[in-house]
Tab-separated table of C-alpha atoms in Angstrom:
chain	number	residue	atom	x	y	z
A	1	MET	CA	-6.707	2.456	-19.342
A	2	MET	CA	-8.101	1.642	-16.067
A	3	ASN	CA	-6.434	-0.624	-14.688
A	4	LEU	CA	-8.093	-2.717	-11.791
A	5	ILE	CA	-6.161	-5.980	-12.316
A	6	GLY	CA	-6.800	-8.612	-9.469
A	7	GLY	CA	-8.700	-11.371	-8.919
A	8	LYS	CA	-7.637	-15.311	-8.156
A	9	LEU	CA	-4.471	-15.392	-9.641
A	10	GLY	CA	-2.539	-12.007	-8.135
A	11	LYS	CA	-4.250	-13.326	-4.679
A	12	ARG	CA	-2.529	-17.268	-5.009
A	13	LEU	CA	0.527	-15.641	-6.479
A	14	LEU	CA	0.920	-13.629	-3.130
A	15	LEU	CA	0.020	-16.379	-1.179
A	16	GLN	CA	2.787	-18.488	-2.895
A	17	THR	CA	4.963	-15.437	-1.977
A	18	VAL	CA	4.086	-15.221	1.923
A	19	LEU	CA	4.967	-19.046	2.334
A	20	PHE	CA	7.960	-18.673	0.555
A	21	CYS	CA	9.296	-15.914	2.862
A	22	SER	CA	8.171	-18.257	5.335
A	23	LEU	CA	10.175	-21.335	4.757
A	24	LEU	CA	13.475	-19.041	3.784
A	25	LEU	CA	13.292	-17.279	7.193
A	26	VAL	CA	13.149	-20.327	8.629
A	27	GLY	CA	15.788	-22.237	7.206
A	28	ILE	CA	18.082	-20.842	4.566
A	29	SER	CA	20.438	-23.276	2.763
A	30	SER	CA	24.075	-22.613	2.755
A	31	CYS	CA	24.052	-23.084	-1.492
A	32	LYS	CA	26.670	-20.864	-2.283
A	33	GLU	CA	27.023	-18.665	-0.150
A	34	ASN	CA	30.690	-18.434	-0.176
A	35	THR	CA	30.508	-16.466	-3.384
A	36	ILE	CA	28.264	-13.533	-1.636
A	37	LEU	CA	30.575	-11.090	-0.006
A	38	PRO	CA	29.533	-8.184	1.779
A	39	PRO	CA	30.872	-4.595	0.008
A	40	ASP	CA	34.166	-4.388	2.290
A	41	LEU	CA	35.339	-7.874	1.424
A	42	VAL	CA	34.901	-7.373	-2.081
A	43	PRO	CA	38.250	-8.515	-3.899
A	44	ALA	CA	39.716	-5.520	-5.899
A	45	VAL	CA	39.880	-5.377	-9.684
A	46	ASP	CA	43.060	-6.620	-11.090
A	47	GLY	CA	42.530	-7.329	-14.210
A	48	ILE	CA	44.100	-10.814	-13.662
A	49	ASN	CA	42.023	-12.805	-11.211
A	50	THR	CA	39.260	-10.430	-10.519
A	51	PHE	CA	37.677	-8.001	-13.244
A	52	GLN	CA	34.789	-6.000	-13.803
A	53	GLU	CA	32.248	-5.936	-16.056
A	54	ASP	CA	28.994	-3.322	-17.164
A	55	THR	CA	27.709	-3.583	-20.271
A	56	PHE	CA	25.210	-6.199	-19.973
A	57	THR	CA	21.812	-5.312	-21.729
A	58	VAL	CA	18.850	-4.144	-18.900
A	59	ILE	CA	15.413	-4.129	-20.591
A	60	THR	CA	12.830	-2.333	-18.572
A	61	THR	CA	9.228	-1.736	-19.093
A	62	THR	CA	6.099	-0.901	-16.753
A	63	VAL	CA	3.338	-3.133	-15.683
A	64	TYR	CA	1.117	-2.982	-12.997
A	65	LYS	CA	1.390	-4.695	-9.616
A	66	ASP	CA	-1.897	-5.631	-7.827
A	67	SER	CA	-2.807	-8.489	-4.526
A	68	LEU	CA	-1.784	-5.936	-1.585
A	69	LEU	CA	-3.389	-7.456	1.225
A	70	THR	CA	-5.221	-4.687	2.486
A	71	GLY	CA	-7.427	-6.296	4.837
A	72	GLY	CA	-7.982	-9.782	6.573
A	73	LYS	CA	-5.572	-12.690	7.253
A	74	LEU	CA	-3.381	-14.430	5.270
A	75	ASN	CA	-0.800	-17.021	6.174
A	76	GLY	CA	-0.333	-16.064	10.088
A	77	VAL	CA	-0.809	-11.570	8.952
A	78	ASP	CA	-4.165	-10.165	10.364
A	79	ARG	CA	-3.813	-7.026	9.025
A	80	GLY	CA	-6.995	-5.867	10.264
A	81	ALA	CA	-5.678	-6.507	14.129
A	82	ASP	CA	-2.101	-4.667	12.677
A	83	ALA	CA	-2.436	-1.103	14.799
A	84	GLU	CA	0.628	0.036	12.694
A	85	TYR	CA	-0.994	-0.280	9.509
A	86	ALA	CA	-3.526	2.616	8.140
A	87	GLN	CA	-6.066	3.016	5.434
A	88	ALA	CA	-6.410	5.590	3.177
A	89	ILE	CA	-9.797	7.522	2.522
A	90	GLY	CA	-9.759	9.926	-0.729
A	91	THR	CA	-9.243	10.906	-4.160
A	92	ILE	CA	-6.226	12.335	-6.068
A	93	SER	CA	-7.732	13.440	-9.265
A	94	ALA	CA	-5.800	13.495	-12.832
A	95	GLY	CA	-5.199	16.811	-14.707
A	96	ALA	CA	-3.259	20.294	-13.375
A	97	ASN	CA	-5.302	19.920	-10.047
A	98	GLY	CA	-4.193	16.785	-8.933
A	99	ASP	CA	-1.308	13.895	-10.396
A	100	GLU	CA	-0.970	14.672	-14.153
A	101	VAL	CA	1.584	11.903	-14.320
A	102	PHE	CA	0.048	8.819	-13.007
A	103	GLY	CA	-3.500	9.900	-13.284
A	104	LYS	CA	-6.455	9.251	-10.539
A	105	THR	CA	-6.467	7.043	-7.277
A	106	VAL	CA	-9.221	6.818	-4.993
A	107	ALA	CA	-9.121	4.966	-1.897
A	108	SER	CA	-12.348	3.543	-0.015
A	109	VAL	CA	-13.160	1.584	2.911
A	110	TYR	CA	-14.985	-0.898	4.517
A	111	ILE	CA	-15.221	-1.231	8.478
A	112	GLN	CA	-17.184	-2.479	10.924
A	113	VAL	CA	-18.275	-2.015	14.658
A	114	ARG	CA	-20.150	-4.441	17.626
A	115	PRO	CA	-21.964	-3.514	20.409
A	116	PRO	CA	-20.564	-3.119	23.565
A	117	SER	CA	-20.650	-6.171	25.222
A	118	PRO	CA	-23.557	-9.622	24.047
A	119	SER	CA	-26.994	-8.994	24.861
A	120	PHE	CA	-26.545	-4.992	24.803
A	121	THR	CA	-29.568	-3.127	26.258
A	122	PHE	CA	-29.560	0.980	26.501
A	123	SER	CA	-29.588	2.065	30.074
A	124	GLY	CA	-32.838	3.481	32.403
A	125	THR	CA	-36.568	4.326	30.548
A	126	ASN	CA	-37.385	7.046	28.612
A	127	GLN	CA	-34.394	7.101	26.360
A	128	VAL	CA	-34.146	10.097	24.147
A	129	PHE	CA	-31.637	9.665	21.715
A	130	ASP	CA	-29.217	13.139	21.023
A	131	SER	CA	-27.325	11.774	18.150
A	132	VAL	CA	-25.466	8.229	16.641
A	133	VAL	CA	-21.541	9.088	15.131
A	134	LEU	CA	-19.627	7.138	13.542
A	135	ALA	CA	-15.804	8.393	14.154
A	136	THR	CA	-12.325	7.373	12.606
A	137	ASN	CA	-8.588	9.125	13.954
A	138	TYR	CA	-6.328	10.806	11.285
A	139	SER	CA	-3.091	9.871	11.043
A	140	ARG	CA	-1.445	11.356	7.626
A	141	ALA	CA	-1.949	12.367	4.515
A	142	TYR	CA	-0.080	12.232	1.365
A	143	GLY	CA	-0.651	14.778	-1.802
A	144	ASP	CA	-1.345	18.237	-1.497
A	145	THR	CA	-2.203	19.548	2.509
A	146	SER	CA	-1.335	23.145	1.858
A	147	SER	CA	-3.889	26.077	1.690
A	148	ASN	CA	-4.392	25.120	-1.989
A	149	SER	CA	-5.897	21.085	-0.987
A	150	GLN	CA	-8.934	20.916	-2.664
A	151	GLN	CA	-12.109	20.264	0.273
A	152	GLN	CA	-13.192	16.678	-0.128
A	153	ARG	CA	-16.476	14.873	0.211
A	154	PHE	CA	-16.897	11.759	1.966
A	155	ASP	CA	-20.175	9.909	2.309
A	156	LEU	CA	-20.847	6.878	4.128
A	157	PHE	CA	-23.188	4.316	3.336
A	158	GLN	CA	-24.112	1.021	5.272
A	159	SER	CA	-23.371	-2.389	3.198
A	160	SER	CA	-25.722	-5.434	3.297
A	161	ASP	CA	-21.858	-7.462	3.155
A	162	ASN	CA	-21.098	-9.198	6.622
A	163	LYS	CA	-17.402	-10.366	5.226
A	164	ASP	CA	-15.838	-13.290	6.639
A	165	LEU	CA	-12.976	-12.459	9.135
A	166	SER	CA	-11.333	-15.359	8.297
A	167	ASN	CA	-10.828	-14.347	4.598
A	168	ALA	CA	-7.670	-12.043	3.119
A	169	PHE	CA	-9.090	-9.095	1.675
A	170	TYR	CA	-7.379	-6.761	-1.206
A	171	GLU	CA	-7.200	-3.627	-2.861
A	172	THR	CA	-9.709	-5.042	-5.655
A	173	GLU	CA	-12.075	-5.518	-2.941
A	174	THR	CA	-15.411	-4.083	-3.148
A	175	ALA	CA	-18.818	-3.570	-1.467
A	176	ASN	CA	-22.625	-4.242	-2.295
A	177	LEU	CA	-23.881	-0.639	-0.757
A	178	ASN	CA	-27.577	-0.161	0.662
A	179	GLY	CA	-29.308	2.473	-1.689
A	180	SER	CA	-28.141	5.981	-0.830
A	181	ALA	CA	-25.488	7.327	1.723
A	182	ILE	CA	-26.434	7.381	5.084
A	183	ALA	CA	-24.447	10.282	5.908
A	184	SER	CA	-21.692	12.666	4.625
A	185	THR	CA	-18.429	14.865	5.869
A	186	LEU	CA	-16.290	17.523	3.892
A	187	VAL	CA	-12.614	17.150	4.800
A	188	ASN	CA	-9.692	19.529	4.098
A	189	PHE	CA	-6.397	18.264	4.574
A	190	ASN	CA	-4.830	21.496	5.664
A	191	THR	CA	-6.857	21.937	8.221
A	192	LEU	CA	-7.482	18.502	9.456
A	193	PRO	CA	-4.043	18.125	11.216
A	194	THR	CA	-5.024	20.435	13.658
A	195	ASP	CA	-9.120	20.045	13.553
A	196	SER	CA	-9.601	18.469	17.585
A	197	PRO	CA	-13.068	18.440	17.947
A	198	VAL	CA	-14.082	18.870	22.375
A	199	ILE	CA	-16.708	16.860	22.738
A	200	ASN	CA	-18.518	16.856	26.613
A	201	GLY	CA	-15.451	18.604	27.331
A	202	VAL	CA	-13.539	16.155	26.143
A	203	THR	CA	-10.111	17.742	23.176
A	204	LEU	CA	-9.881	14.463	21.024
A	205	ARG	CA	-7.652	13.384	18.471
A	206	PRO	CA	-8.034	14.804	14.938
A	207	GLN	CA	-10.548	12.988	12.908
A	208	ILE	CA	-13.401	12.500	10.686
A	209	ARG	CA	-17.337	12.366	11.814
A	210	PHE	CA	-20.296	11.191	10.781
A	211	ASN	CA	-23.310	12.462	11.978
A	212	LEU	CA	-26.159	9.904	11.834
A	213	GLN	CA	-29.044	11.967	13.553
A	214	GLY	CA	-32.259	11.864	12.408
A	215	THR	CA	-31.043	8.895	9.741
A	216	SER	CA	-32.859	5.727	9.163
A	217	PHE	CA	-30.043	4.094	10.898
A	218	GLN	CA	-30.364	5.547	13.992
A	219	ASN	CA	-34.031	4.391	14.541
A	220	ASP	CA	-32.804	1.118	13.161
A	221	LEU	CA	-30.180	0.820	15.499
A	222	VAL	CA	-31.832	2.261	18.793
A	223	SER	CA	-34.852	-0.016	18.424
A	224	GLN	CA	-32.588	-3.024	18.420
A	225	THR	CA	-32.960	-5.349	22.054
A	226	PRO	CA	-31.163	-8.526	23.152
A	227	SER	CA	-33.502	-10.395	21.378
A	228	THR	CA	-32.998	-9.162	18.232
A	229	ALA	CA	-29.410	-7.829	16.665
A	230	PHE	CA	-28.103	-7.240	20.008
A	231	LEU	CA	-28.123	-11.041	21.018
A	232	ASP	CA	-24.780	-11.139	20.014
A	233	TYR	CA	-21.691	-9.872	18.196
A	234	GLU	CA	-22.479	-12.390	14.939
A	235	THR	CA	-26.305	-11.637	15.061
A	236	PHE	CA	-25.536	-7.943	14.916
A	237	LEU	CA	-22.690	-7.970	12.380
A	238	ASN	CA	-25.670	-9.952	10.645
A	239	TRP	CA	-27.632	-7.069	10.570
A	240	LEU	CA	-25.497	-4.120	10.645
A	241	GLY	CA	-23.487	-6.131	7.242
A	242	GLY	CA	-20.822	-2.866	7.129
A	243	PHE	CA	-20.057	0.301	6.751
A	244	TYR	CA	-18.747	1.984	3.358
A	245	ILE	CA	-16.649	5.001	3.482
A	246	THR	CA	-16.227	6.339	0.144
A	247	PRO	CA	-14.900	10.235	-1.638
A	248	ASP	CA	-16.464	11.978	-3.993
A	249	GLU	CA	-14.493	10.758	-7.159
A	250	SER	CA	-15.090	14.069	-9.039
A	251	ILE	CA	-12.516	16.362	-7.316
A	252	GLY	CA	-9.477	16.107	-4.807
A	253	ASN	CA	-6.133	16.213	-4.840
A	254	THR	CA	-5.109	13.912	-1.419
A	255	LEU	CA	-5.148	10.967	0.087
A	256	GLY	CA	-6.146	10.977	3.403
A	257	TYR	CA	-4.431	8.117	6.153
A	258	PHE	CA	-6.611	7.073	8.780
A	259	ASP	CA	-5.982	4.765	11.882
A	260	THR	CA	-9.453	2.768	11.313
A	261	ASP	CA	-8.412	0.034	13.947
A	262	ASN	CA	-9.613	2.993	16.470
A	263	THR	CA	-13.465	3.459	14.243
A	264	SER	CA	-16.318	3.690	16.639
A	265	LEU	CA	-19.739	3.905	16.419
A	266	TYR	CA	-21.036	6.965	19.482
A	267	VAL	CA	-24.864	6.691	20.416
A	268	TYR	CA	-25.162	9.930	22.641
A	269	TYR	CA	-28.477	9.778	24.459
A	270	ARG	CA	-30.374	10.733	27.888
A	271	PHE	CA	-32.635	8.485	29.524
A	272	VAL	CA	-34.248	8.379	33.350
A	273	ASN	CA	-32.313	5.962	35.756
A	274	ALA	CA	-32.458	4.071	38.410
A	275	GLN	CA	-33.317	6.538	40.957
A	276	ASN	CA	-35.518	8.372	38.735
A	277	ASP	CA	-33.267	11.179	38.027
A	278	PRO	CA	-32.370	12.636	34.244
A	279	ASP	CA	-29.151	11.021	33.156
A	280	THR	CA	-27.310	10.712	30.463
A	281	ALA	CA	-25.004	8.695	28.743
A	282	VAL	CA	-22.033	8.014	25.659
A	283	VAL	CA	-22.233	4.346	24.250
A	284	VAL	CA	-19.494	3.211	22.625
A	285	PHE	CA	-19.346	0.494	19.532
A	286	PRO	CA	-16.171	-0.095	18.939
A	287	PHE	CA	-13.923	-1.801	15.895
A	288	ASP	CA	-12.545	-5.127	17.541
A	289	PRO	CA	-10.280	-7.534	15.019
A	290	ALA	CA	-11.320	-10.085	17.188
A	291	PHE	CA	-14.740	-10.285	15.052
A	292	CYS	CA	-15.024	-6.896	12.750
A	293	VAL	CA	-13.543	-6.717	9.510
A	294	ARG	CA	-11.374	-3.622	8.028
A	295	TYR	CA	-10.000	-3.156	4.010
A	296	ASN	CA	-8.908	-0.826	1.826
A	297	SER	CA	-10.235	-0.250	-1.754
A	298	ILE	CA	-7.937	1.221	-3.934
A	299	THR	CA	-8.269	1.683	-7.921
A	300	ARG	CA	-6.079	3.480	-10.308
A	301	ASP	CA	-7.010	5.240	-13.213
A	302	TYR	CA	-3.987	6.423	-15.874
A	303	GLN	CA	-6.129	6.968	-18.537
A	304	GLY	CA	-4.961	10.353	-20.655
A	305	THR	CA	-1.834	10.526	-18.406
A	306	PRO	CA	1.986	10.022	-19.614
A	307	SER	CA	2.383	7.224	-17.606
A	308	ASP	CA	-0.798	5.103	-19.282
A	309	ASN	CA	1.715	5.542	-22.589
A	310	PHE	CA	4.317	3.194	-20.960
A	311	ILE	CA	1.925	0.792	-19.611
A	312	GLU	CA	3.302	-3.030	-21.008
A	313	THR	CA	3.950	-1.532	-24.101
A	314	GLY	CA	6.154	-4.842	-25.251
A	315	ALA	CA	8.988	-2.615	-26.728
A	316	VAL	CA	11.798	-5.121	-27.388
A	317	ALA	CA	14.203	-2.535	-26.282
A	318	GLY	CA	12.092	-1.338	-23.678
A	319	ASP	CA	10.997	1.602	-22.904
A	320	SER	CA	13.049	5.443	-22.338
A	321	LEU	CA	10.837	5.549	-19.035
A	322	ILE	CA	9.684	3.066	-15.804
A	323	PHE	CA	6.854	4.537	-13.674
A	324	ILE	CA	6.767	3.530	-10.471
A	325	GLN	CA	4.642	3.543	-7.679
A	326	GLY	CA	3.606	2.361	-4.078
A	327	GLU	CA	1.947	-0.332	-3.845
A	328	PRO	CA	-0.684	-1.468	-5.613
A	329	GLY	CA	0.422	0.735	-8.422
A	330	LEU	CA	2.505	0.745	-11.397
A	331	ALA	CA	5.988	-1.453	-11.357
A	332	GLY	CA	8.926	-1.665	-13.011
A	333	LEU	CA	9.740	-4.826	-14.828
A	334	ILE	CA	13.590	-5.867	-15.519
A	335	SER	CA	15.032	-8.523	-17.286
A	336	PHE	CA	18.603	-9.340	-18.498
A	337	PRO	CA	18.551	-11.257	-21.556
A	338	GLN	CA	22.185	-12.198	-21.987
A	339	ILE	CA	23.208	-13.357	-18.521
A	340	GLY	CA	22.813	-16.412	-18.780
A	341	LYS	CA	25.801	-16.266	-21.291
A	342	PHE	CA	27.760	-15.019	-18.900
A	343	PRO	CA	31.087	-17.390	-18.308
A	344	ASN	CA	30.777	-18.931	-14.811
A	345	ALA	CA	32.544	-16.766	-12.364
A	346	ILE	CA	31.970	-16.056	-8.952
A	347	ILE	CA	29.870	-12.573	-8.447
A	348	ASN	CA	31.440	-11.015	-6.105
A	349	LYS	CA	29.199	-8.091	-6.196
A	350	ALA	CA	26.190	-7.369	-8.868
A	351	GLU	CA	25.018	-3.608	-8.187
A	352	LEU	CA	22.118	-2.302	-10.366
A	353	THR	CA	21.911	1.680	-10.563
A	354	LEU	CA	18.586	3.280	-11.281
A	355	THR	CA	18.475	7.206	-12.379
A	356	VAL	CA	15.525	9.579	-11.626
A	357	VAL	CA	14.490	11.640	-14.404
A	358	SER	CA	15.965	15.025	-13.924
A	359	PRO	CA	14.557	17.774	-14.101
A	360	TYR	CA	11.698	15.979	-12.819
A	361	THR	CA	9.326	18.790	-12.902
A	362	ASN	CA	9.001	18.384	-16.209
A	363	PHE	CA	7.169	15.242	-14.996
A	364	LEU	CA	5.562	17.811	-12.190
A	365	ASP	CA	6.219	19.085	-8.954
A	366	THR	CA	7.254	16.030	-6.288
A	367	ALA	CA	6.325	18.189	-3.252
A	368	SER	CA	2.887	17.339	-3.277
A	369	TYR	CA	3.252	13.972	-4.755
A	370	THR	CA	6.799	12.888	-3.499
A	371	MET	CA	8.985	10.080	-4.383
A	372	PRO	CA	9.798	6.793	-2.431
A	373	ASN	CA	12.842	6.985	0.313
A	374	GLN	CA	13.252	2.933	-1.125
A	375	LEU	CA	12.415	1.253	-3.655
A	376	GLN	CA	11.834	-2.887	-3.752
A	377	ILE	CA	12.160	-5.755	-5.937
A	378	VAL	CA	10.503	-9.295	-6.197
A	379	TYR	CA	12.216	-11.919	-8.297
A	380	VAL	CA	9.857	-13.272	-11.100
A	381	ASN	CA	10.610	-16.530	-11.825
A	382	GLU	CA	10.071	-18.148	-15.601
A	383	LEU	CA	5.988	-18.952	-14.818
A	384	GLY	CA	5.775	-15.371	-14.676
A	385	GLU	CA	5.260	-15.558	-10.255
A	386	ASP	CA	6.530	-13.445	-7.983
A	387	GLU	CA	8.630	-14.539	-5.144
A	388	VAL	CA	10.639	-13.029	-2.446
A	389	LEU	CA	14.013	-11.786	-3.916
A	390	GLU	CA	16.953	-14.126	-2.217
A	391	ASP	CA	19.391	-11.034	-1.643
A	392	TYR	CA	17.018	-9.770	0.660
A	393	ILE	CA	17.926	-13.523	2.949
A	394	ARG	CA	21.347	-13.926	1.950
A	395	LEU	CA	22.689	-10.583	2.312
A	396	GLY	CA	19.972	-8.641	4.521
A	397	ALA	CA	17.635	-5.690	3.578
A	398	ARG	CA	20.632	-2.858	4.616
A	399	ARG	CA	23.062	-4.267	2.043
A	400	VAL	CA	20.668	-4.674	-0.870
A	401	GLY	CA	19.836	-1.406	-0.534
A	402	GLY	CA	17.137	0.560	-2.813
A	403	LEU	CA	17.501	3.627	-0.769
A	404	ARG	CA	16.881	6.741	-2.417
A	405	ASN	CA	20.730	8.821	-2.977
A	406	TRP	CA	22.161	11.564	-4.979
A	407	ALA	CA	25.076	10.937	-6.868
A	408	THR	CA	27.290	12.671	-9.386
A	409	LEU	CA	26.525	12.249	-13.027
A	410	ASN	CA	29.555	14.311	-15.661
A	411	GLY	CA	29.210	17.108	-13.217
A	412	SER	CA	25.355	17.019	-12.589
A	413	GLN	CA	23.635	15.973	-9.282
A	414	ARG	CA	21.114	13.191	-10.319
A	415	ILE	CA	18.970	10.790	-7.835
A	416	GLN	CA	19.837	7.271	-8.187
A	417	TYR	CA	18.145	3.873	-6.313
A	418	LYS	CA	21.159	0.955	-5.955
A	419	PHE	CA	20.988	-2.419	-4.995
A	420	ASN	CA	23.210	-4.759	-4.745
A	421	ILE	CA	21.616	-8.338	-6.405
A	422	SER	CA	25.080	-10.755	-6.034
A	423	HIS	CA	23.153	-13.439	-5.270
A	424	THR	CA	20.659	-13.062	-8.191
A	425	ILE	CA	22.904	-12.510	-10.774
A	426	GLN	CA	25.036	-15.847	-9.403
A	427	GLU	CA	22.701	-18.216	-9.738
A	428	ALA	CA	21.809	-16.910	-13.424
A	429	VAL	CA	25.411	-17.090	-14.182
A	430	THR	CA	25.206	-20.605	-12.714
A	431	THR	CA	22.300	-22.554	-13.979
A	432	GLN	CA	22.854	-20.156	-17.262
A	433	ASN	CA	19.361	-18.890	-16.711
A	434	SER	CA	18.110	-15.684	-19.106
A	435	ASN	CA	14.677	-16.056	-18.293
A	436	PHE	CA	13.945	-14.454	-15.119
A	437	LYS	CA	12.941	-10.680	-14.433
A	438	LEU	CA	12.977	-8.266	-11.388
A	439	LYS	CA	9.942	-6.163	-10.265
A	440	LEU	CA	10.704	-2.577	-8.711
A	441	SER	CA	8.145	-0.855	-6.507
A	442	GLY	CA	8.037	1.328	-3.765
A	443	ALA	CA	9.141	-0.516	-0.491
A	444	ARG	CA	6.397	-1.836	0.701
A	445	SER	CA	4.647	0.252	3.999
A	446	ASN	CA	1.776	0.821	6.432
A	447	PHE	CA	-0.196	3.796	4.254
A	448	PRO	CA	-0.961	2.115	0.940
A	449	ALA	CA	-0.818	3.869	-2.136
A	450	GLN	CA	2.046	6.820	-1.630
A	451	ASN	CA	4.436	8.021	-3.387
A	452	ARG	CA	5.794	7.727	-6.838
A	453	VAL	CA	8.844	7.731	-9.267
A	454	VAL	CA	9.874	7.800	-13.023
A	455	ILE	CA	12.855	6.460	-13.757
A	456	ARG	CA	15.159	6.116	-17.005
A	457	GLY	CA	14.219	3.026	-18.588
A	458	SER	CA	16.769	1.067	-21.468
A	459	GLY	CA	15.209	2.819	-24.151
A	460	THR	CA	16.123	6.062	-23.095
A	461	SER	CA	18.578	7.921	-25.650
A	462	VAL	CA	20.581	9.550	-22.535
A	463	GLN	CA	23.181	6.541	-22.229
A	464	LEU	CA	24.887	8.020	-19.025
A	465	GLU	CA	21.190	7.270	-17.305
A	466	LYS	CA	20.681	4.167	-18.462
A	467	PRO	CA	19.725	1.203	-15.775
A	468	ASN	CA	23.504	-0.645	-15.248
A	469	LEU	CA	24.534	-3.743	-14.062
A	470	ASN	CA	27.517	-3.283	-12.575
A	471	ILE	CA	29.573	-6.593	-11.682
A	472	ILE	CA	32.510	-7.603	-9.993
A	473	PHE	CA	33.802	-10.702	-10.594
A	474	THR	CA	36.506	-13.611	-10.015
A	475	LYS	CA	37.396	-15.933	-13.433
A	476	ILE	CA	37.077	-19.545	-12.363
A	477	GLN	CA	40.528	-21.802	-13.514
């Protein structure tokens, strides 16, 4: 199945989540705060007042989690201006040469640049334009960066879309392209980290460069004047639209991450200066977040992979496996159908433990497609809307946890992720609410679509590795 889920609903839910986070950060209620104890203050289980229970029913399934903000603005978050936020370009194919378990990922980038100044004009007379190059700096990669890394072709298109800078852009955003590609470049992620181009005697950072020399785009660009597209930035962007960099989808086993906020269009030319002498110049058309838009388009395709068999199956007892990706992608949906029937009590500690499938090599070696160092949880209310998990606010991210750690189960080493969700369980017990769910995904980072992991689900026959909720509680007399 092809998962390209998005649209207005996903955007609305993300908006509500961000608003909710903002409100909670400003003012935190003191309701029931005395029932949430740090781990070092959890009372010992004595079987008289304080008890332990770990037989709760936990149901897990796999769903698709969309609506990742990859560009634009949303409630004070300006993704385009975030210099720490890299954007992905590349293809990870399905099958033996790519990701056999999670299938295909394709990442593309939309980017704009502006003239050096309003009413810009090229210097001198008798200009000879040698080349025009669009370049963006390389940051890092996810996938196979060994000598087996498959060379990829990145194509550069001009888009007719001049995107609205005030809008929010998600991974589902696309672009209207003007005909065929205007330039292409080959990328080898094994050598790219050390490929530092030397331009005019200056060694630059590793980067991808699209040479537009001799193209109709170059001819159109250099023919502009202060009375046409170079009049001001708005006029230029209406003329340009934007650039769209997209990989050949037929081959690849790596995503590259690029500092697209440093993207520039370089114009190299010769001219005769005011002293009637020959001269040279390099003009830079930069990305400028005050005027320009950048965003990531990311698609996932799970067709024909093991993960495809576990997406939204509707299994009453849950599935035997949970498939988790860094956003956007697959996520685990967790429910506790009996928790609301638990007798009223003070929840001193509620620890959710999730165990990674082992040996993991049954699902492809993770040397290339690595497990997340940390997972995150969001709360899904009775309307199916995502909200921030209040435990992060009440307890702090460190105490909620979700970090990857080793554990010993029956003498064998296993990888686990553990979460302290005391407040969420306290609320469920106090209000007798069994209808909420939790959504599990890779922790959000500045590098979208990286990392994945397969976790034992509630439907597994391996009892010791099933998702487990362990509660330490004090009876209310």
